[in-house]
Coordinates of C-alpha atoms in Angstrom, one line a residue:
Chain A
M1201 CA 0.0 0.0 0.0
N1202 CA 1.7 3.2 -1.0
S1203 CA 0.6 6.4 0.5
S1204 CA -0.7 7.9 -2.7
A1205 CA -3.4 5.3 -2.9
H1206 CA -4.3 5.8 0.7
P1207 CA -3.9 9.3 1.8
L1208 CA -3.5 9.3 5.5
I1209 CA -5.5 11.5 7.7
K1210 CA -3.5 14.7 8.4
P1211 CA -1.6 14.6 11.6
V1212 CA -3.7 16.1 14.3
E1213 CA -2.5 19.5 15.4
Q1214 CA -3.5 20.9 18.7
G1215 CA -7.1 22.0 18.9
V1216 CA -8.5 20.4 15.8
G1217 CA -12.2 20.6 16.5
P1218 CA -14.6 17.6 16.0
L1219 CA -16.3 19.2 13.1
S1220 CA -13.1 19.8 11.1
A1221 CA -12.0 16.3 11.9
M1222 CA -15.3 15.0 10.6
V1223 CA -14.8 17.0 7.4
A1224 CA -11.3 15.6 7.0
V1225 CA -12.4 12.0 7.4
F1226 CA -15.3 12.6 5.0
A1227 CA -13.0 14.2 2.4
R1228 CA -10.5 11.5 2.8
D1229 CA -13.0 8.7 2.3
V1230 CA -14.4 10.4 -0.8
R1231 CA -10.9 10.8 -2.2
V1232 CA -9.9 7.2 -1.5
A1233 CA -13.1 6.0 -3.1
F1234 CA -12.5 8.0 -6.3
R1235 CA -9.1 6.4 -6.6
Q1236 CA -10.8 3.0 -6.7
R1237 CA -13.6 3.7 -9.0
Q1238 CA -14.5 0.1 -9.6
D1239 CA -15.6 -0.3 -6.0
L1240 CA -18.0 2.6 -6.6
L1241 CA -19.5 1.1 -9.7
N1242 CA -20.0 -2.5 -8.4
P1243 CA -23.0 -1.8 -6.1
L1244 CA -24.7 0.2 -8.9
L1245 CA -24.2 -2.6 -11.4
F1246 CA -25.5 -5.1 -8.9
F1247 CA -28.6 -2.9 -8.3
V1248 CA -29.3 -2.8 -12.1
M1249 CA -28.8 -6.5 -12.4
V1250 CA -31.0 -7.5 -9.5
V1251 CA -33.8 -5.3 -10.9
T1252 CA -33.3 -7.0 -14.3
L1253 CA -33.8 -10.4 -12.7
F1254 CA -37.4 -9.8 -11.7
P1255 CA -39.0 -9.2 -15.2
L1256 CA -36.9 -12.2 -16.4
G1257 CA -37.7 -14.4 -13.5
V1258 CA -41.2 -13.5 -12.6
S1259 CA -43.0 -11.8 -15.4
P1260 CA -42.4 -8.9 -17.9
E1261 CA -46.1 -8.1 -17.8
I1262 CA -46.8 -4.4 -17.3
G1263 CA -49.4 -4.9 -14.7
F1264 CA -47.2 -7.0 -12.5
L1265 CA -44.2 -4.6 -12.9
K1266 CA -46.4 -1.6 -12.1
Q1267 CA -47.6 -3.2 -9.0
S1268 CA -44.4 -4.6 -7.6
G1269 CA -41.8 -2.2 -9.3
A1270 CA -41.4 -0.1 -6.1
G1271 CA -40.8 -3.2 -4.0
I1272 CA -38.3 -4.6 -6.5
L1273 CA -36.3 -1.4 -6.6
W1274 CA -36.4 -1.1 -2.8
V1275 CA -35.2 -4.7 -2.3
A1276 CA -32.5 -4.3 -4.9
A1277 CA -31.3 -1.1 -3.3
L1278 CA -31.3 -2.7 0.1
L1279 CA -29.2 -5.6 -1.2
S1280 CA -26.7 -3.4 -3.0
V1281 CA -26.2 -1.3 0.1
L1282 CA -25.7 -4.5 2.1
L1283 CA -23.1 -5.6 -0.5
S1284 CA -21.2 -2.4 -0.2
L1285 CA -21.1 -2.3 3.6
D1286 CA -18.2 -4.7 3.8
H1287 CA -16.0 -2.0 2.3
L1288 CA -17.0 0.6 4.9
F1289 CA -14.3 -0.3 7.4
R1290 CA -12.4 -3.2 5.7
H1291 CA -9.7 -1.3 3.7
D1292 CA -9.0 1.0 6.6
F1293 CA -8.9 -1.9 9.0
D1294 CA -6.4 -3.8 6.7
D1295 CA -4.0 -0.9 6.3
G1296 CA -4.2 0.3 9.9
T1297 CA -5.9 3.6 9.3
L1298 CA -8.8 2.6 11.4
E1299 CA -6.6 2.1 14.4
Q1300 CA -5.4 5.7 14.1
L1301 CA -9.0 6.8 13.8
V1302 CA -9.9 5.0 17.0
L1303 CA -7.0 6.7 18.7
Q1304 CA -8.0 10.3 17.6
P1305 CA -8.8 12.7 20.4
Q1306 CA -12.1 13.5 18.7
P1307 CA -15.2 11.4 19.7
L1308 CA -15.1 8.3 17.7
F1309 CA -18.9 8.3 17.0
L1310 CA -18.5 11.6 15.1
L1311 CA -15.7 10.3 12.9
I1312 CA -17.8 7.2 12.2
L1313 CA -20.8 9.3 11.4
A1314 CA -18.6 11.1 8.9
K1315 CA -17.4 7.8 7.4
T1316 CA -21.0 6.6 7.2
L1317 CA -22.2 9.7 5.5
A1318 CA -19.4 9.4 3.0
H1319 CA -20.4 5.8 2.4
W1320 CA -24.0 6.9 1.8
M1321 CA -22.9 9.6 -0.6
L1322 CA -20.9 7.1 -2.6
T1323 CA -23.4 4.2 -2.7
G1324 CA -26.9 5.3 -1.5
L1325 CA -27.0 8.6 -3.5
P1326 CA -26.0 7.1 -6.8
L1327 CA -28.7 4.5 -6.3
V1328 CA -31.3 7.3 -5.9
V1329 CA -30.0 9.0 -9.0
L1330 CA -30.3 5.8 -11.0
T1331 CA -33.8 5.0 -9.7
P1332 CA -35.8 7.1 -12.2
V1333 CA -34.2 5.2 -15.1
L1334 CA -35.0 1.8 -13.6
G1335 CA -38.4 3.1 -12.5
V1336 CA -39.3 3.8 -16.1
M1337 CA -38.1 0.4 -17.1
V1338 CA -40.5 -1.2 -14.6
H1339 CA -43.3 1.0 -15.9
L1340 CA -43.8 3.1 -12.8
D1341 CA -45.7 6.3 -13.5
G1342 CA -44.0 9.7 -12.9
N1343 CA -45.6 10.4 -9.5
S1344 CA -44.6 7.0 -8.2
V1345 CA -41.0 7.4 -9.4
A1346 CA -40.8 10.8 -7.6
I1347 CA -42.1 9.3 -4.4
L1348 CA -39.9 6.3 -4.7
C1349 CA -36.8 8.5 -5.2
L1350 CA -37.9 10.5 -2.1
T1351 CA -38.3 7.4 0.0
L1352 CA -34.9 6.1 -1.1
L1353 CA -33.3 9.4 -0.4
I1354 CA -34.6 9.3 3.2
G1355 CA -34.2 5.5 3.5
T1356 CA -30.7 4.8 2.1
P1357 CA -28.9 6.8 4.8
V1358 CA -30.8 4.8 7.4
L1359 CA -29.6 1.6 5.6
S1360 CA -26.0 2.9 5.7
L1361 CA -26.3 3.9 9.3
I1362 CA -27.8 0.6 10.6
G1363 CA -25.4 -1.2 8.3
S1364 CA -22.4 0.5 9.9
I1365 CA -23.2 -1.2 13.2
G1366 CA -23.1 -4.6 11.5
A1367 CA -19.9 -3.8 9.5
A1368 CA -18.3 -2.8 12.8
L1369 CA -19.4 -5.9 14.6
T1370 CA -18.2 -8.3 11.9
L1371 CA -14.9 -6.5 11.2
G1372 CA -12.0 -8.9 10.9
L1373 CA -14.1 -12.0 11.1
R1374 CA -14.0 -14.9 8.6
S1375 CA -17.1 -15.1 6.5
A1376 CA -17.9 -11.5 7.5
G1377 CA -20.0 -10.9 4.5
V1378 CA -22.6 -13.5 5.1
L1379 CA -22.7 -12.8 8.8
L1380 CA -23.2 -9.1 8.1
S1381 CA -26.3 -9.9 6.1
L1382 CA -27.7 -12.2 8.7
L1383 CA -27.3 -9.6 11.4
I1384 CA -28.5 -6.6 9.4
I1385 CA -31.4 -7.8 7.2
P1386 CA -33.9 -8.1 10.1
L1387 CA -33.1 -4.6 11.2
Y1388 CA -33.7 -3.3 7.7
I1389 CA -37.3 -4.6 7.6
P1390 CA -39.1 -1.5 9.0
V1391 CA -37.3 0.8 6.5
L1392 CA -38.3 -1.5 3.7
I1393 CA -41.9 -1.7 4.8
F1394 CA -42.3 2.0 5.1
G1395 CA -40.3 2.7 1.9
T1396 CA -42.5 0.5 -0.3
G1397 CA -45.7 1.3 1.7
T1398 CA -45.3 5.0 1.0
V1399 CA -45.1 4.4 -2.7
A1400 CA -48.1 2.1 -2.5
A1401 CA -50.1 4.7 -0.6
A1402 CA -49.1 7.3 -3.3
A1403 CA -50.3 5.0 -6.1
E1404 CA -53.7 4.8 -4.4
G1405 CA -53.8 8.6 -4.1
A1406 CA -53.5 8.7 -0.4
P1407 CA -51.5 11.5 1.3
V1408 CA -47.9 10.5 1.9
A1409 CA -46.7 13.3 4.1
G1410 CA -47.3 11.2 7.3
Y1411 CA -45.4 8.2 5.9
L1412 CA -42.5 10.4 4.8
A1413 CA -42.5 12.0 8.3
L1414 CA -42.2 8.6 9.8
M1415 CA -39.3 7.7 7.6
G1416 CA -37.7 11.0 8.6
A1417 CA -38.2 9.9 12.2
F1418 CA -36.3 6.6 11.4
L1419 CA -33.6 8.7 9.9
V1420 CA -33.3 10.9 12.9
L1421 CA -33.3 7.9 15.2
A1422 CA -30.6 6.1 13.2
L1423 CA -28.5 9.3 13.0
T1424 CA -28.6 9.7 16.8
L1425 CA -28.2 6.1 17.9
A1426 CA -26.4 4.2 15.2
P1427 CA -23.0 6.0 15.4
F1428 CA -22.8 5.3 19.1
A1429 CA -23.5 1.6 18.6
S1430 CA -21.0 1.4 15.7
A1431 CA -18.3 3.2 17.8
A1432 CA -18.8 0.7 20.6
A1433 CA -18.8 -2.2 18.2
L1434 CA -15.7 -0.9 16.5
R1435 CA -13.8 -0.6 19.7
I1436 CA -14.7 -4.2 20.6
S1437 CA -13.7 -5.5 17.2
M1438 CA -10.4 -3.5 17.3
S1439 CA -9.5 -4.9 20.8
N1440 CA -10.3 -8.4 19.5
S1441 CA -7.7 -8.4 16.7
Chain B
M345 CA -26.9 -3.3 48.0
W346 CA -23.7 -3.1 46.0
Q347 CA -22.1 -6.0 47.9
W348 CA -25.1 -8.1 47.0
F349 CA -24.7 -7.0 43.4
H350 CA -21.1 -8.0 43.2
K351 CA -21.8 -11.3 44.9
L352 CA -24.4 -11.9 42.2
G353 CA -21.7 -11.4 39.7
S354 CA -19.4 -14.1 41.1
P355 CA -19.6 -17.3 39.2
K356 CA -18.7 -19.3 42.2
W357 CA -21.6 -17.9 44.2
F358 CA -23.9 -18.5 41.4
F359 CA -22.7 -22.1 40.9
G360 CA -23.7 -22.9 44.6
I361 CA -27.0 -21.2 44.4
A362 CA -27.9 -22.8 41.1
T363 CA -27.0 -26.2 42.3
R364 CA -29.3 -25.7 45.3
F365 CA -32.3 -24.4 43.3
M366 CA -32.1 -26.6 40.2
P367 CA -34.0 -29.7 41.6
W368 CA -36.8 -27.5 42.7
L369 CA -37.0 -25.7 39.4
L370 CA -37.0 -29.0 37.5
A371 CA -39.6 -30.7 39.7
G372 CA -41.9 -27.7 39.9
G373 CA -41.6 -27.0 36.2
L374 CA -42.3 -30.5 35.1
L375 CA -45.2 -30.8 37.6
L376 CA -46.9 -27.6 36.6
L377 CA -46.4 -28.1 32.9
A378 CA -47.7 -31.7 33.0
A379 CA -50.7 -30.5 35.1
G380 CA -51.4 -27.6 32.7
L381 CA -51.1 -29.7 29.6
V382 CA -53.1 -32.7 30.8
W383 CA -55.8 -30.4 32.1
G384 CA -55.8 -28.5 28.8
L385 CA -55.8 -31.5 26.6
A386 CA -58.3 -33.7 28.3
F387 CA -60.4 -31.7 30.7
A388 CA -60.8 -28.1 29.5
P389 CA -64.0 -27.6 27.5
K390 CA -63.7 -27.2 23.8
D391 CA -63.8 -23.8 22.2
Y392 CA -67.2 -23.2 20.6
L393 CA -65.6 -21.3 17.7
Q394 CA -62.5 -23.3 16.9
G395 CA -63.3 -26.7 18.3
N396 CA -60.5 -28.8 19.7
S397 CA -57.7 -27.3 17.6
Y398 CA -57.6 -24.4 20.2
R399 CA -55.9 -26.9 22.6
I400 CA -52.6 -26.0 20.9
I401 CA -52.8 -22.7 22.8
F402 CA -51.5 -24.5 25.9
I403 CA -48.1 -24.9 24.3
H404 CA -48.3 -22.0 21.8
V405 CA -48.8 -19.2 24.2
P406 CA -46.2 -20.3 26.8
S407 CA -43.6 -20.7 24.0
A408 CA -44.4 -17.3 22.6
F409 CA -44.2 -15.7 26.1
L410 CA -40.8 -17.3 26.7
A411 CA -39.5 -16.4 23.3
Q412 CA -40.2 -12.7 24.0
S413 CA -39.1 -12.6 27.6
I414 CA -35.9 -14.4 26.9
Y415 CA -34.9 -11.7 24.4
I416 CA -35.8 -9.0 26.9
S417 CA -33.8 -10.7 29.6
M418 CA -30.9 -11.0 27.2
A419 CA -31.1 -7.2 26.6
V420 CA -31.0 -6.5 30.4
A421 CA -28.0 -8.8 30.7
A422 CA -26.4 -7.0 27.7
V423 CA -26.7 -3.7 29.5
V424 CA -25.1 -5.3 32.6
T425 CA -22.3 -6.7 30.4
L426 CA -21.5 -3.4 28.8
V427 CA -21.8 -1.2 31.9
W428 CA -20.5 -3.4 34.7
R429 CA -18.6 -6.0 32.8
M430 CA -20.2 -8.7 34.9
K431 CA -19.0 -12.2 34.0
L432 CA -22.3 -13.8 34.8
A433 CA -24.2 -11.6 32.4
D434 CA -22.0 -12.7 29.5
V435 CA -22.6 -16.3 30.5
F436 CA -26.3 -15.8 30.7
V437 CA -26.6 -14.3 27.2
K438 CA -24.5 -17.0 25.7
A439 CA -26.3 -19.8 27.5
I440 CA -29.9 -18.9 26.8
A441 CA -29.7 -17.6 23.2
P442 CA -30.2 -21.1 21.8
V443 CA -33.1 -21.7 24.2
G444 CA -34.7 -18.5 23.0
L445 CA -34.2 -19.7 19.4
I446 CA -35.9 -23.0 20.1
F447 CA -38.9 -21.5 21.8
T448 CA -39.3 -18.9 19.0
F449 CA -39.3 -21.8 16.5
L450 CA -41.8 -23.7 18.7
S451 CA -44.2 -20.8 18.8
L452 CA -43.9 -20.3 15.1
F453 CA -44.4 -24.0 14.4
T454 CA -47.4 -24.4 16.7
G455 CA -48.8 -21.2 15.3
A456 CA -48.5 -22.5 11.7
V457 CA -50.1 -25.9 12.5
W458 CA -52.9 -24.1 14.4
G459 CA -53.4 -21.9 11.4
K460 CA -54.2 -24.8 9.2
P461 CA -57.6 -25.8 10.8
T462 CA -58.3 -22.2 11.8
W463 CA -57.4 -20.1 8.7
G464 CA -57.2 -23.0 6.2
T465 CA -53.5 -22.4 5.4
W466 CA -50.2 -23.3 7.1
W467 CA -48.8 -19.8 6.9
V468 CA -50.5 -16.4 6.9
W469 CA -48.5 -13.2 6.7
D470 CA -50.2 -12.2 9.9
A471 CA -48.5 -9.4 11.9
R472 CA -47.8 -11.6 14.9
L473 CA -46.4 -14.6 12.9
T474 CA -44.2 -12.2 10.9
S475 CA -42.9 -10.4 13.9
M476 CA -42.1 -13.8 15.5
L477 CA -40.3 -14.8 12.3
I478 CA -38.1 -11.7 12.5
L479 CA -37.5 -12.4 16.2
L480 CA -36.2 -15.8 15.0
F481 CA -33.8 -14.1 12.6
L482 CA -32.6 -11.9 15.5
Y483 CA -31.9 -14.9 17.6
G484 CA -30.1 -16.5 14.7
G485 CA -27.9 -13.4 14.2
V486 CA -27.0 -13.3 17.9
I487 CA -26.0 -17.0 17.9
A488 CA -24.1 -16.7 14.6
L489 CA -22.1 -13.7 15.8
D490 CA -21.3 -15.4 19.1
R491 CA -20.0 -18.4 17.3
A492 CA -17.9 -16.4 14.8
I493 CA -15.8 -14.5 17.4
N494 CA -13.2 -16.6 19.0
D495 CA -12.2 -14.4 21.9
E496 CA -14.8 -14.9 24.7
K497 CA -14.7 -11.3 26.1
S498 CA -15.1 -9.6 22.7
A499 CA -17.7 -12.1 21.7
A500 CA -19.8 -11.3 24.8
R501 CA -19.5 -7.5 24.3
A502 CA -20.2 -7.7 20.5
V503 CA -23.2 -9.8 21.2
A504 CA -24.3 -7.4 23.9
V505 CA -24.2 -4.5 21.4
L506 CA -26.1 -6.5 18.8
V507 CA -28.8 -7.6 21.4
L508 CA -29.3 -3.9 22.4
V509 CA -29.5 -2.8 18.8
G510 CA -32.1 -5.5 18.3
V511 CA -34.1 -4.6 21.4
V512 CA -34.3 -0.9 20.2
N513 CA -35.6 -2.2 16.9
I514 CA -38.1 -4.7 18.2
P515 CA -40.9 -2.1 18.9
I516 CA -40.2 -0.4 15.6
I517 CA -40.3 -3.8 13.8
K518 CA -43.5 -4.7 15.6
Y519 CA -45.1 -1.4 14.8
S520 CA -44.2 -1.5 11.2
V521 CA -45.2 -5.1 10.7
D522 CA -48.6 -4.2 12.3
W523 CA -49.0 -1.3 9.9
W524 CA -47.9 -3.3 6.9
N525 CA -50.4 -6.0 7.8
T526 CA -53.3 -3.6 7.9
L527 CA -52.1 -2.3 4.6
H528 CA -52.1 -5.7 2.9
Q529 CA -54.8 -7.7 4.8
P530 CA -57.8 -5.6 5.7
A531 CA -59.8 -8.4 7.4
T532 CA -58.1 -11.4 8.6
F533 CA -59.5 -13.6 11.3
K534 CA -57.9 -12.6 14.6
L535 CA -57.1 -15.3 17.1
T536 CA -57.3 -12.8 19.9
E537 CA -60.7 -11.4 19.3
K538 CA -62.6 -14.0 21.2
P539 CA -64.8 -13.3 24.1
S540 CA -62.7 -13.4 27.2
M541 CA -61.4 -16.9 28.0
P542 CA -63.5 -18.9 30.5
M543 CA -61.9 -20.0 33.7
E544 CA -61.5 -23.6 32.8
M545 CA -59.2 -22.6 29.9
W546 CA -57.4 -19.9 31.6
V547 CA -56.2 -21.8 34.7
P548 CA -54.5 -24.7 32.7
L549 CA -52.9 -22.0 30.5
L550 CA -51.6 -20.2 33.5
L551 CA -50.2 -23.5 34.9
S552 CA -48.4 -24.4 31.7
V553 CA -47.0 -20.8 31.3
L554 CA -45.6 -21.0 34.9
G555 CA -44.3 -24.5 34.4
L556 CA -42.5 -23.6 31.2
Y557 CA -41.0 -20.5 33.0
L558 CA -39.7 -22.7 35.8
L559 CA -38.2 -25.2 33.2
F560 CA -36.6 -22.3 31.5
G561 CA -35.1 -21.3 34.8
W562 CA -33.7 -24.8 35.2
L563 CA -32.4 -24.8 31.6
A564 CA -30.7 -21.4 32.2
C565 CA -29.1 -22.7 35.4
I566 CA -27.7 -25.8 33.9
R567 CA -26.5 -24.2 30.7
M568 CA -24.9 -21.3 32.7
K569 CA -23.2 -23.9 34.9
T570 CA -21.7 -25.6 31.8
E571 CA -20.5 -22.3 30.5
I572 CA -18.9 -21.3 33.8
L573 CA -17.2 -24.7 34.0
I574 CA -15.7 -24.2 30.5
R575 CA -14.6 -20.6 31.3
E576 CA -13.3 -21.0 34.8
Q577 CA -11.8 -24.5 34.6
R578 CA -8.3 -23.1 35.6
T579 CA -9.5 -21.4 38.7
R580 CA -8.9 -22.8 42.2
W581 CA -12.5 -23.0 43.2
V582 CA -13.5 -25.1 40.2
K583 CA -10.5 -27.4 40.8
D584 CA -11.4 -27.8 44.5
M585 CA -15.0 -28.5 43.6
V586 CA -14.2 -31.0 40.9
L587 CA -11.7 -32.8 43.1
A588 CA -14.2 -32.8 46.0
G589 CA -16.9 -34.2 43.8
R590 CA -14.6 -37.0 42.8
K591 CA -14.1 -38.4 46.3
Chain C
M764 CA -63.2 -35.0 31.1
A765 CA -64.2 -33.2 27.9
F766 CA -64.2 -36.4 25.8
D767 CA -66.5 -39.4 25.9
S768 CA -63.9 -42.0 25.1
F769 CA -60.2 -42.5 24.5
S770 CA -60.6 -42.7 20.8
A771 CA -62.6 -39.4 20.8
F772 CA -59.7 -37.9 22.8
I773 CA -57.2 -39.0 20.1
A774 CA -59.3 -37.9 17.2
M775 CA -60.3 -34.5 18.7
E776 CA -63.2 -34.3 16.2
G777 CA -60.8 -34.2 13.3
H778 CA -58.4 -31.8 14.7
G779 CA -56.3 -34.6 16.3
P780 CA -53.4 -34.6 13.9
Y781 CA -52.8 -30.9 14.2
V782 CA -53.0 -31.0 18.0
W783 CA -50.9 -34.1 18.4
V784 CA -48.2 -33.0 15.9
C785 CA -47.8 -29.8 17.9
Y786 CA -47.6 -31.5 21.2
A787 CA -45.1 -34.1 19.8
V788 CA -42.8 -31.5 18.3
F789 CA -43.0 -29.5 21.5
A790 CA -42.2 -32.5 23.7
V791 CA -39.4 -33.7 21.5
L792 CA -37.7 -30.3 21.2
L793 CA -38.1 -29.5 24.9
A794 CA -36.8 -32.9 26.0
G795 CA -34.0 -32.7 23.4
L796 CA -33.0 -29.3 24.7
M797 CA -33.0 -30.5 28.3
I798 CA -31.1 -33.8 27.5
W799 CA -28.6 -31.9 25.4
S800 CA -28.0 -29.4 28.1
V801 CA -27.5 -32.1 30.8
K802 CA -25.1 -34.0 28.5
R803 CA -23.1 -30.8 27.7
N804 CA -22.9 -30.1 31.4
Q805 CA -21.6 -33.6 32.2
S806 CA -19.0 -33.6 29.5
A807 CA -17.8 -30.2 30.7
L808 CA -17.5 -31.6 34.2
E809 CA -15.6 -34.6 32.9
D810 CA -13.2 -32.4 30.9
C811 CA -12.5 -30.5 34.1
Q812 CA -11.9 -33.6 36.1
R813 CA -9.6 -35.1 33.5
R814 CA -7.6 -31.9 33.3
H815 CA -7.2 -31.6 37.1
D816 CA -6.4 -35.3 37.5
T817 CA -3.6 -35.1 35.0
E818 CA -2.4 -31.8 36.4
S819 CA -2.3 -33.1 40.0
R820 CA -0.5 -36.2 38.8
A821 CA 2.0 -34.2 36.9
S822 CA 2.6 -31.9 39.8
A823 CA 2.9 -34.8 42.2
K824 CA 5.6 -36.3 40.0
A825 CA 7.4 -32.9 39.8
T826 CA 7.4 -32.4 43.5
G827 CA 8.5 -35.9 44.1
K828 CA 11.6 -35.4 42.0
A829 CA 12.4 -31.9 43.1
A830 CA 11.7 -32.3 46.8
A831 CA 15.3 -32.6 47.6
S832 CA 16.4 -29.3 46.2
F833 CA 13.6 -26.9 46.9
T834 CA 10.2 -26.7 48.5
R835 CA 7.3 -25.9 46.3
V836 CA 5.3 -22.8 47.1
E837 CA 1.7 -22.7 46.1
I838 CA 0.6 -19.3 45.0
P839 CA -3.2 -18.9 44.7
Q840 CA -4.0 -17.7 41.2
D841 CA -7.5 -16.4 41.8

């Protein structure tokens, strides 16, 4: 590993505030990700492929796709976020950056929050951007696509945040990928239910503001609790290795 | 108060107490469960709505109660693990997670079989069945994580974090599954909406619930003892006890 | 007794198979869990005994040989 591929976090000077440390971690993660572009593309390709499987495997009928399109897209997005979670800490763990992160004077949960937000920006956000194209391919109407994008926009950060707990817990274990899915999928169920439920309600012409507010509540809850849990889990995993 | 708390955390002390209580738990549990089940199977009147298939309730409800209370007790133990690093709490979580998994499975299985004569299908995506299925997944995750980490201390603490994350999620999962169920199934037959249970059904049910709780206490004791033996086999008190037991 | 005869008790007016399958699975799993736990406890106890037996034999041998040169001091480990 040469240092150009993995720019280290700048040495901490006296009095670096938590916020600037967060910005530094965020910027570093984004920079590292753009140097390994394939890792960015893989979850997106996976997303598109999983969506393609449903018309092929179940039915290309317009009625079926219209009815279950939102669910298909949500499940595919959920799976591709799950697939990308393994990268959240693994590279940093392997090259020792994570250990330095844990030793920083700034609160660890803030640094992890920054890392998770970077992860969302690099995987969740592209999924949302890609959704309209796939939404048209599964014959969703314009209104449904818009609501779907909105739910994914609120929902994918929740997926990343909850997932960061699982990624931290399974760090450094053999068969971490499968284990991560086992731990995290049950916790994703509420987000999935409300994500698809909102689109279904919109398709029936019901008001969706309440549902979106509930998803927002999930997001706030995940934002406030998940970083603490991941920080605790990360410390446990680091002391383990 | 604190002295008592620390004493409770000592594996040696627990070992003694558990050994003393276990015969009572086992005898009481088997007796109550047998009484409840025989009463329920043979003597309780049949339900005028569901006929005799309702007799599954005498094992379904106790299993479901235990499945839920075991997870909650694991969450309490997880807090103790993370805050006070008490050895016994780790041992408790590790020892009873498989028991919780089996009772969750039992409540699902009996629910499904009960569903066949009542709803006409083995499986309904009913809110309660679905929540129980998710609880089964949570138990599976806890056990898998515990097995995957070799170091005992980190395994216990990682599992504690997972259990706590799960317990925060359980009400959310429950709520969202209820909501989802009303969205998809406007009018299912509800098992609960019966006129309140007559006394002749309620008493055997209470007996079998109590019996199963006592048996769970016995199971927890013996499994914790095993776990303590494995972990503390190098300590003096285990050595003394083992050598004393030999003579 | 809620049933007239033993065969009526077994049949449960057609619901017999469902009820009895449930009770059988419940009994098997509960008994299996209990027996498994007892067996595991016994094997853990035996492991402990074996370990301490060999250890005490080994230490007896060691003290027997070395008794002439120094006295062994037991330091409690716990």
